[in-house]
Tab-separated table of C-alpha atoms and ligand atoms in Angstrom:
chain	number	residue	atom	x	y	z
A	1	SER	CA	-1.588	-20.762	7.396
A	2	PRO	CA	-1.928	-16.601	7.319
A	3	LEU	CA	1.212	-14.568	5.790
A	4	ILE	CA	-0.243	-11.671	8.205
A	5	GLN	CA	-0.832	-12.297	11.730
A	6	ILE	CA	-1.337	-9.389	13.988
A	7	ARG	CA	-2.644	-9.988	17.467
A	8	LYS	CA	-3.636	-7.397	20.402
A	9	LEU	CA	-1.552	-4.581	18.112
A	10	SER	CA	-2.169	-1.225	19.737
A	11	LYS	CA	-0.068	2.131	18.879
A	12	ASN	CA	-0.691	5.301	21.122
A	13	TYR	CA	1.532	8.355	19.723
A	14	SER	CA	2.801	10.720	22.671
A	15	THR	CA	1.883	14.567	21.557
A	16	LYS	CA	4.739	17.200	21.756
A	17	GLY	CA	1.938	18.862	24.869
A	18	GLY	CA	2.557	15.467	26.604
A	19	ASP	CA	-0.648	14.351	25.046
A	20	ILE	CA	-1.392	10.516	23.793
A	21	THR	CA	-3.493	9.641	21.173
A	22	ALA	CA	-4.847	6.412	20.841
A	23	ALA	CA	-4.543	5.381	17.533
A	24	LEU	CA	-5.118	1.603	17.474
A	25	SER	CA	-6.597	-0.372	20.581
A	26	LEU	CA	-5.823	-4.446	20.274
A	27	VAL	CA	-6.961	-5.245	16.909
A	28	ASP	CA	-6.716	-8.540	15.681
A	29	LEU	CA	-6.269	-9.461	12.182
A	30	ASP	CA	-5.465	-12.029	9.913
A	31	VAL	CA	-4.532	-12.187	6.082
A	32	ALA	CA	-4.021	-15.155	4.025
A	33	PRO	CA	-1.417	-15.336	1.081
A	34	GLY	CA	-2.800	-13.829	-1.806
A	35	GLU	CA	-5.960	-12.434	-0.333
A	36	PHE	CA	-7.274	-8.786	-1.207
A	37	VAL	CA	-8.049	-6.870	1.651
A	38	ALA	CA	-9.633	-4.236	1.671
A	39	LEU	CA	-9.863	-1.470	4.950
A	40	VAL	CA	-12.012	0.983	5.841
A	41	GLY	CA	-13.299	3.349	8.234
A	42	PRO	CA	-13.544	7.416	9.068
A	43	SER	CA	-10.761	9.347	9.051
A	44	GLY	CA	-8.239	8.869	12.018
A	45	CYS	CA	-9.848	5.934	12.958
A	46	GLY	CA	-5.848	4.326	12.454
A	47	LYS	CA	-5.876	3.080	9.346
A	48	THR	CA	-2.279	4.563	7.560
A	49	THR	CA	-0.979	3.720	11.302
A	50	LEU	CA	-1.557	0.060	10.448
A	51	LEU	CA	-0.584	-0.049	7.420
A	52	LYS	CA	3.017	1.659	8.599
A	53	ILE	CA	3.069	-0.788	11.278
A	54	LEU	CA	2.745	-3.289	8.645
A	55	ALA	CA	5.615	-1.962	6.822
A	56	GLY	CA	8.390	-1.311	9.739
A	57	LEU	CA	7.411	2.393	9.081
A	58	VAL	CA	6.313	2.547	12.657
A	59	GLY	CA	8.425	0.317	15.190
A	60	GLU	CA	7.005	0.707	17.961
A	61	TYR	CA	3.755	-0.979	19.525
A	62	ARG	CA	2.067	-2.824	21.676
A	63	GLY	CA	1.007	-6.540	20.379
A	64	GLU	CA	2.083	-8.545	17.741
A	65	VAL	CA	2.308	-8.116	13.935
A	66	LEU	CA	4.021	-10.827	12.571
A	67	LEU	CA	4.363	-11.298	8.449
A	68	ASN	CA	5.688	-14.827	7.679
A	69	GLY	CA	5.732	-15.896	11.469
A	70	LYS	CA	8.049	-12.691	11.871
A	71	PRO	CA	7.784	-10.174	14.170
A	72	VAL	CA	7.771	-6.601	12.133
A	73	ARG	CA	10.238	-3.883	13.212
A	74	LYS	CA	11.119	-2.691	10.404
A	75	PRO	CA	10.743	-2.035	6.439
A	76	SER	CA	12.111	-4.871	4.412
A	77	SER	CA	11.806	-5.995	1.131
A	78	GLU	CA	8.856	-8.168	1.269
A	79	VAL	CA	6.321	-5.294	1.650
A	80	GLY	CA	5.567	-2.676	-1.281
A	81	PHE	CA	3.659	0.979	0.293
A	82	VAL	CA	2.038	2.805	-1.871
A	83	PHE	CA	1.137	6.056	-0.591
A	84	GLN	CA	-1.467	8.930	-1.015
A	85	GLU	CA	-0.051	11.026	-3.180
A	86	PRO	CA	2.762	9.279	-5.110
A	87	THR	CA	5.688	11.247	-3.661
A	88	LEU	CA	7.703	10.679	-6.841
A	89	LEU	CA	10.998	12.945	-7.107
A	90	PRO	CA	10.616	15.465	-9.529
A	91	TRP	CA	14.139	16.217	-10.556
A	92	ARG	CA	14.599	12.461	-11.143
A	93	THR	CA	12.794	10.620	-14.277
A	94	ILE	CA	10.272	8.345	-14.100
A	95	LEU	CA	12.389	5.078	-14.752
A	96	GLU	CA	14.995	6.592	-12.513
A	97	ASN	CA	11.637	7.051	-9.740
A	98	ILE	CA	10.547	3.511	-9.653
A	99	LEU	CA	14.419	2.327	-9.484
A	100	LEU	CA	14.313	4.771	-6.579
A	101	PRO	CA	13.447	1.769	-3.865
A	102	VAL	CA	16.541	-0.426	-5.629
A	103	GLU	CA	19.485	1.694	-5.673
A	104	LEU	CA	19.182	3.161	-2.568
A	105	VAL	CA	19.929	-0.794	-1.064
A	106	ASN	CA	22.305	-0.963	-3.722
A	107	LEU	CA	20.751	-3.989	-5.908
A	108	ASP	CA	21.851	-4.740	-9.070
A	109	MET	CA	20.267	-2.579	-11.563
A	110	LYS	CA	20.954	-4.571	-14.478
A	111	VAL	CA	18.417	-6.971	-12.816
A	112	TYR	CA	15.939	-3.939	-11.425
A	113	ARG	CA	15.804	-2.338	-14.895
A	114	ASP	CA	14.453	-5.249	-17.104
A	115	ARG	CA	12.357	-5.055	-13.907
A	116	ALA	CA	11.081	-2.204	-14.135
A	117	LEU	CA	10.709	-2.261	-17.635
A	118	ASP	CA	7.953	-4.944	-17.392
A	119	LEU	CA	6.027	-2.923	-14.723
A	120	MET	CA	5.831	0.292	-16.886
A	121	ALA	CA	4.524	-1.988	-20.318
A	122	MET	CA	2.043	-4.028	-17.736
A	123	THR	CA	0.817	-0.430	-16.181
A	124	GLY	CA	0.802	1.354	-19.751
A	125	LEU	CA	3.630	3.515	-19.146
A	126	ALA	CA	6.041	2.560	-21.852
A	127	GLY	CA	7.463	5.586	-23.649
A	128	PHE	CA	7.649	7.961	-20.203
A	129	GLU	CA	10.869	6.211	-19.089
A	130	ASN	CA	12.475	9.225	-19.621
A	131	LYS	CA	9.601	11.928	-18.865
A	132	TYR	CA	9.589	13.793	-15.454
A	133	PRO	CA	6.256	13.441	-12.460
A	134	LYS	CA	5.482	16.568	-14.301
A	135	GLU	CA	4.676	15.395	-17.661
A	136	LEU	CA	2.064	12.766	-16.909
A	137	SER	CA	-1.301	12.944	-15.102
A	138	GLY	CA	-1.812	12.287	-12.276
A	139	GLY	CA	-3.308	8.729	-12.723
A	140	MET	CA	0.479	7.825	-14.803
A	141	ARG	CA	1.871	8.997	-12.054
A	142	GLN	CA	0.048	7.145	-9.411
A	143	ARG	CA	0.964	4.274	-11.818
A	144	ALA	CA	4.427	5.117	-11.193
A	145	GLY	CA	3.602	4.745	-7.488
A	146	ILE	CA	2.373	1.505	-8.271
A	147	CYS	CA	5.690	0.746	-10.176
A	148	ARG	CA	7.953	1.617	-7.551
A	149	ALA	CA	6.237	-0.627	-4.631
A	150	LEU	CA	6.598	-3.734	-7.258
A	151	VAL	CA	10.213	-3.048	-8.500
A	152	ARG	CA	11.472	-5.703	-5.345
A	153	ASP	CA	9.026	-7.787	-6.378
A	154	PRO	CA	7.510	-7.457	-2.168
A	155	LYS	CA	5.118	-10.690	-1.008
A	156	VAL	CA	2.637	-7.800	0.096
A	157	LEU	CA	1.449	-4.507	-1.002
A	158	LEU	CA	-0.178	-1.975	1.043
A	159	MET	CA	-2.139	0.961	-0.438
A	160	ASP	CA	-2.630	4.075	1.390
A	161	GLU	CA	-5.733	5.671	-0.703
A	162	PRO	CA	-4.010	5.539	-3.393
A	163	PHE	CA	-6.603	6.856	-5.702
A	164	GLY	CA	-8.643	9.792	-3.627
A	165	SER	CA	-6.712	12.188	-5.581
A	166	LEU	CA	-8.149	11.445	-8.734
A	167	ASP	CA	-11.246	12.162	-10.628
A	168	ALA	CA	-14.066	9.470	-11.131
A	169	MET	CA	-13.244	7.780	-14.319
A	170	THR	CA	-9.472	7.648	-13.887
A	171	ARG	CA	-10.267	6.139	-10.639
A	172	GLU	CA	-12.321	3.302	-11.978
A	173	PHE	CA	-9.730	2.254	-14.587
A	174	MET	CA	-6.793	2.148	-12.085
A	175	ASN	CA	-9.715	0.060	-10.072
A	176	GLU	CA	-9.790	-2.301	-13.281
A	177	GLU	CA	-5.487	-2.086	-13.645
A	178	LEU	CA	-4.886	-2.518	-9.989
A	179	GLN	CA	-7.402	-5.892	-9.737
A	180	ARG	CA	-6.181	-7.311	-13.313
A	181	ILE	CA	-2.173	-7.039	-11.367
A	182	TRP	CA	-3.314	-8.716	-8.686
A	183	LEU	CA	-4.904	-11.351	-10.764
A	184	ASP	CA	-1.746	-11.699	-12.665
A	185	SER	CA	0.881	-11.222	-9.365
A	186	GLY	CA	-0.999	-13.370	-6.863
A	187	LYS	CA	0.246	-10.554	-4.544
A	188	THR	CA	-1.074	-9.974	-0.933
A	189	ILE	CA	-3.004	-6.719	-0.773
A	190	LEU	CA	-4.449	-4.466	1.987
A	191	PHE	CA	-6.016	-1.159	0.855
A	192	VAL	CA	-7.475	1.654	2.485
A	193	THR	CA	-9.820	3.374	1.167
A	194	HIS	CA	-13.536	5.730	2.032
A	195	SER	CA	-15.284	4.073	-0.367
A	196	ILE	CA	-17.472	1.064	-0.045
A	197	PRO	CA	-18.208	1.062	-3.397
A	198	GLU	CA	-13.991	0.703	-4.054
A	199	ALA	CA	-13.412	-1.823	-0.957
A	200	VAL	CA	-16.504	-3.923	-2.643
A	201	PHE	CA	-15.329	-3.900	-6.406
A	202	LEU	CA	-11.822	-5.298	-5.660
A	203	ALA	CA	-11.716	-6.883	-2.296
A	204	ASP	CA	-11.688	-10.902	-1.295
A	205	ARG	CA	-13.008	-9.482	2.584
A	206	VAL	CA	-13.773	-5.276	3.167
A	207	VAL	CA	-12.859	-5.103	6.695
A	208	ILE	CA	-14.116	-1.907	8.914
A	209	MET	CA	-12.131	-0.178	11.342
A	210	SER	CA	-14.497	1.806	14.064
A	211	PRO	CA	-13.370	5.193	15.394
A	212	ARG	CA	-10.881	6.112	17.692
A	213	PRO	CA	-9.245	4.548	18.991
A	214	GLY	CA	-9.047	2.096	15.575
A	215	LYS	CA	-10.483	-1.140	16.257
A	216	ILE	CA	-11.914	-3.908	14.109
A	217	SER	CA	-15.269	-3.937	14.494
A	218	GLU	CA	-16.789	-5.937	11.179
A	219	ILE	CA	-15.077	-8.255	8.752
A	220	VAL	CA	-17.162	-9.045	5.647
A	221	PRO	CA	-16.605	-11.217	3.246
A	222	VAL	CA	-17.486	-10.250	-0.189
A	223	ASN	CA	-16.169	-13.684	-2.284
A	224	LEU	CA	-17.259	-12.013	-5.282
A	225	PRO	CA	-16.728	-14.191	-8.925
A	226	ARG	CA	-13.386	-13.024	-10.375
A	227	PRO	CA	-13.462	-12.582	-13.827
B	1	LIG	P1	-4.888	10.317	6.725
B	1	LIG	O1	-5.220	11.331	5.495
B	1	LIG	O2	-4.749	9.296	6.245
B	1	LIG	O3	-6.355	11.086	7.290
B	1	LIG	P2	-3.872	12.597	8.047
B	1	LIG	O4	-3.918	13.466	7.094
B	1	LIG	O5	-4.691	12.690	9.344
B	1	LIG	O6	-4.267	10.982	6.873
B	1	LIG	O7	-1.995	12.391	8.382
B	1	LIG	C1	-1.115	12.973	7.047
B	1	LIG	C2	0.053	12.436	7.951
B	1	LIG	O8	0.487	13.479	8.967
B	1	LIG	C3	-0.061	11.086	8.557
B	1	LIG	O9	1.599	10.418	8.074
B	1	LIG	C4	0.693	10.791	10.546
B	1	LIG	O10	0.798	10.276	10.600
B	1	LIG	C5	0.367	12.111	10.541
B	1	LIG	N1	-0.041	12.889	11.723
B	1	LIG	C6	-2.108	12.703	11.612
B	1	LIG	N2	-2.338	13.192	12.502
B	1	LIG	C7	-1.049	14.115	13.394
B	1	LIG	C8	-0.776	14.789	14.611
B	1	LIG	N3	-2.313	14.730	15.213
B	1	LIG	N4	0.190	14.686	15.015
B	1	LIG	C9	1.524	14.257	14.170
B	1	LIG	N5	1.174	14.203	13.248
B	1	LIG	C10	0.568	12.962	12.943
B	2	LIG	P1	-6.453	7.136	9.379
B	2	LIG	O1	-5.357	6.957	8.306
B	2	LIG	O2	-8.011	6.288	9.733
B	2	LIG	O3	-6.788	8.421	9.574
B	2	LIG	P2	-4.525	7.682	11.237
B	2	LIG	O4	-3.235	6.558	11.096
B	2	LIG	O5	-4.079	8.600	10.436
B	2	LIG	O6	-5.612	7.267	10.334
B	2	LIG	O7	-3.928	8.834	12.628
B	2	LIG	C1	-4.802	7.942	13.841
B	2	LIG	C2	-4.907	8.855	14.777
B	2	LIG	O8	-3.213	8.787	15.124
B	2	LIG	C3	-5.613	10.154	14.938
B	2	LIG	O9	-6.031	10.859	15.643
B	2	LIG	C4	-4.292	10.929	14.156
B	2	LIG	O10	-4.463	12.299	14.520
B	2	LIG	C5	-3.042	10.256	15.326
B	2	LIG	N1	-2.093	9.851	14.351
B	2	LIG	C6	-1.495	9.754	13.473
B	2	LIG	N2	0.076	10.000	13.111
B	2	LIG	C7	0.548	10.525	14.500
B	2	LIG	C8	1.821	10.828	14.415
B	2	LIG	N3	3.218	11.248	14.466
B	2	LIG	N4	1.474	11.910	15.712
B	2	LIG	C9	0.516	12.512	16.720
B	2	LIG	N5	-0.747	11.665	16.732
B	2	LIG	C10	-0.483	10.422	15.122
C-alpha cells in the first residue's frame, strides 16, 4: 500500500487584501515506499505548497493527506525537509546545525551525534564538523542541509529545488550523491525541480503539475535501470 496518499487536495491562501489564491486544486497522488518521485511544473503551480503540506508545515487544507494511513497536520520525525537554500544558522558549526532538529525536541544527543557524524562522512563532509557555514562552498552547505533533514532518520525526504542555486558541475555531482543516498537508504523521496533532465536522471516517476491552481496533469513513468 502507498506510504503517501493524497486525495482531492485543495489549498487556498487568503491575502491581506482579502483576495484568495488557489494554490492547489483537487490533487490526487500516491507514492509507494522507497519510490523517488520528481515533481515538475511552472513557478507558482503549487509545488512548494504540496511539499509544505506533506511536511506538516501547512495544517489547513481541504481533502486527504495521509502518511502511513494517518492524516498529516503537523510536523513529525517521519518527514525530513530540504529547502531551496540550506538556511543554516551562521553562528553555529556545521555539526551543531545538523543536530538542530535533535536538540529542538530534546532527544539523546550522544546517539544522534554519532548518526550525524556518519551522515557527514557519507556525504563527504568529514573534517568539516567544527567549521561554520560561511567556510563551506554552496554544494557543501546544501549537503549539510541534507544531513540535517536525515538526522532523525525520517521515512520520507522532501526536497524543494535543493540544487537550484548550484553551478552545473556541482549540481551534477550532487545528483549522483543524492542517487547514492537514495539507493543506500531506501528512503521515499519527493523532489521538486525545474530541470527535466534532473527529474529524469533521479526519479522513478515524474509528476507534472499544470499552472495555477496546481493540478497534476500527467504522470510519466521513467523506470530506468538502476546502477
Ligand atoms: P518558489 O521559489 O518555490 O516559486 P516563491 O519564491 O514563490 O517560491 O515563494 C517563496 C516563499 O514565499 C514561499 O515560502 C511561499 O510560501 C511564500 N509566498 C509565495 N507567494 C506568496 C504570496 N503571494 N503571499 C505571501 N507569501 C507568498
Ligand atoms: P511553486 O512552488 O510551484 O512555485 P507555491 O506553492 O510556492 O508554488 O505557490 C503557489 C501559489 O500560491 C502561488 O500563486 C503563490 O503566490 C501562492 N502562495 C504561496 N504561498 C503563499 C502564502 N503564504 N500566502 C499567499 N499566497 C501564497
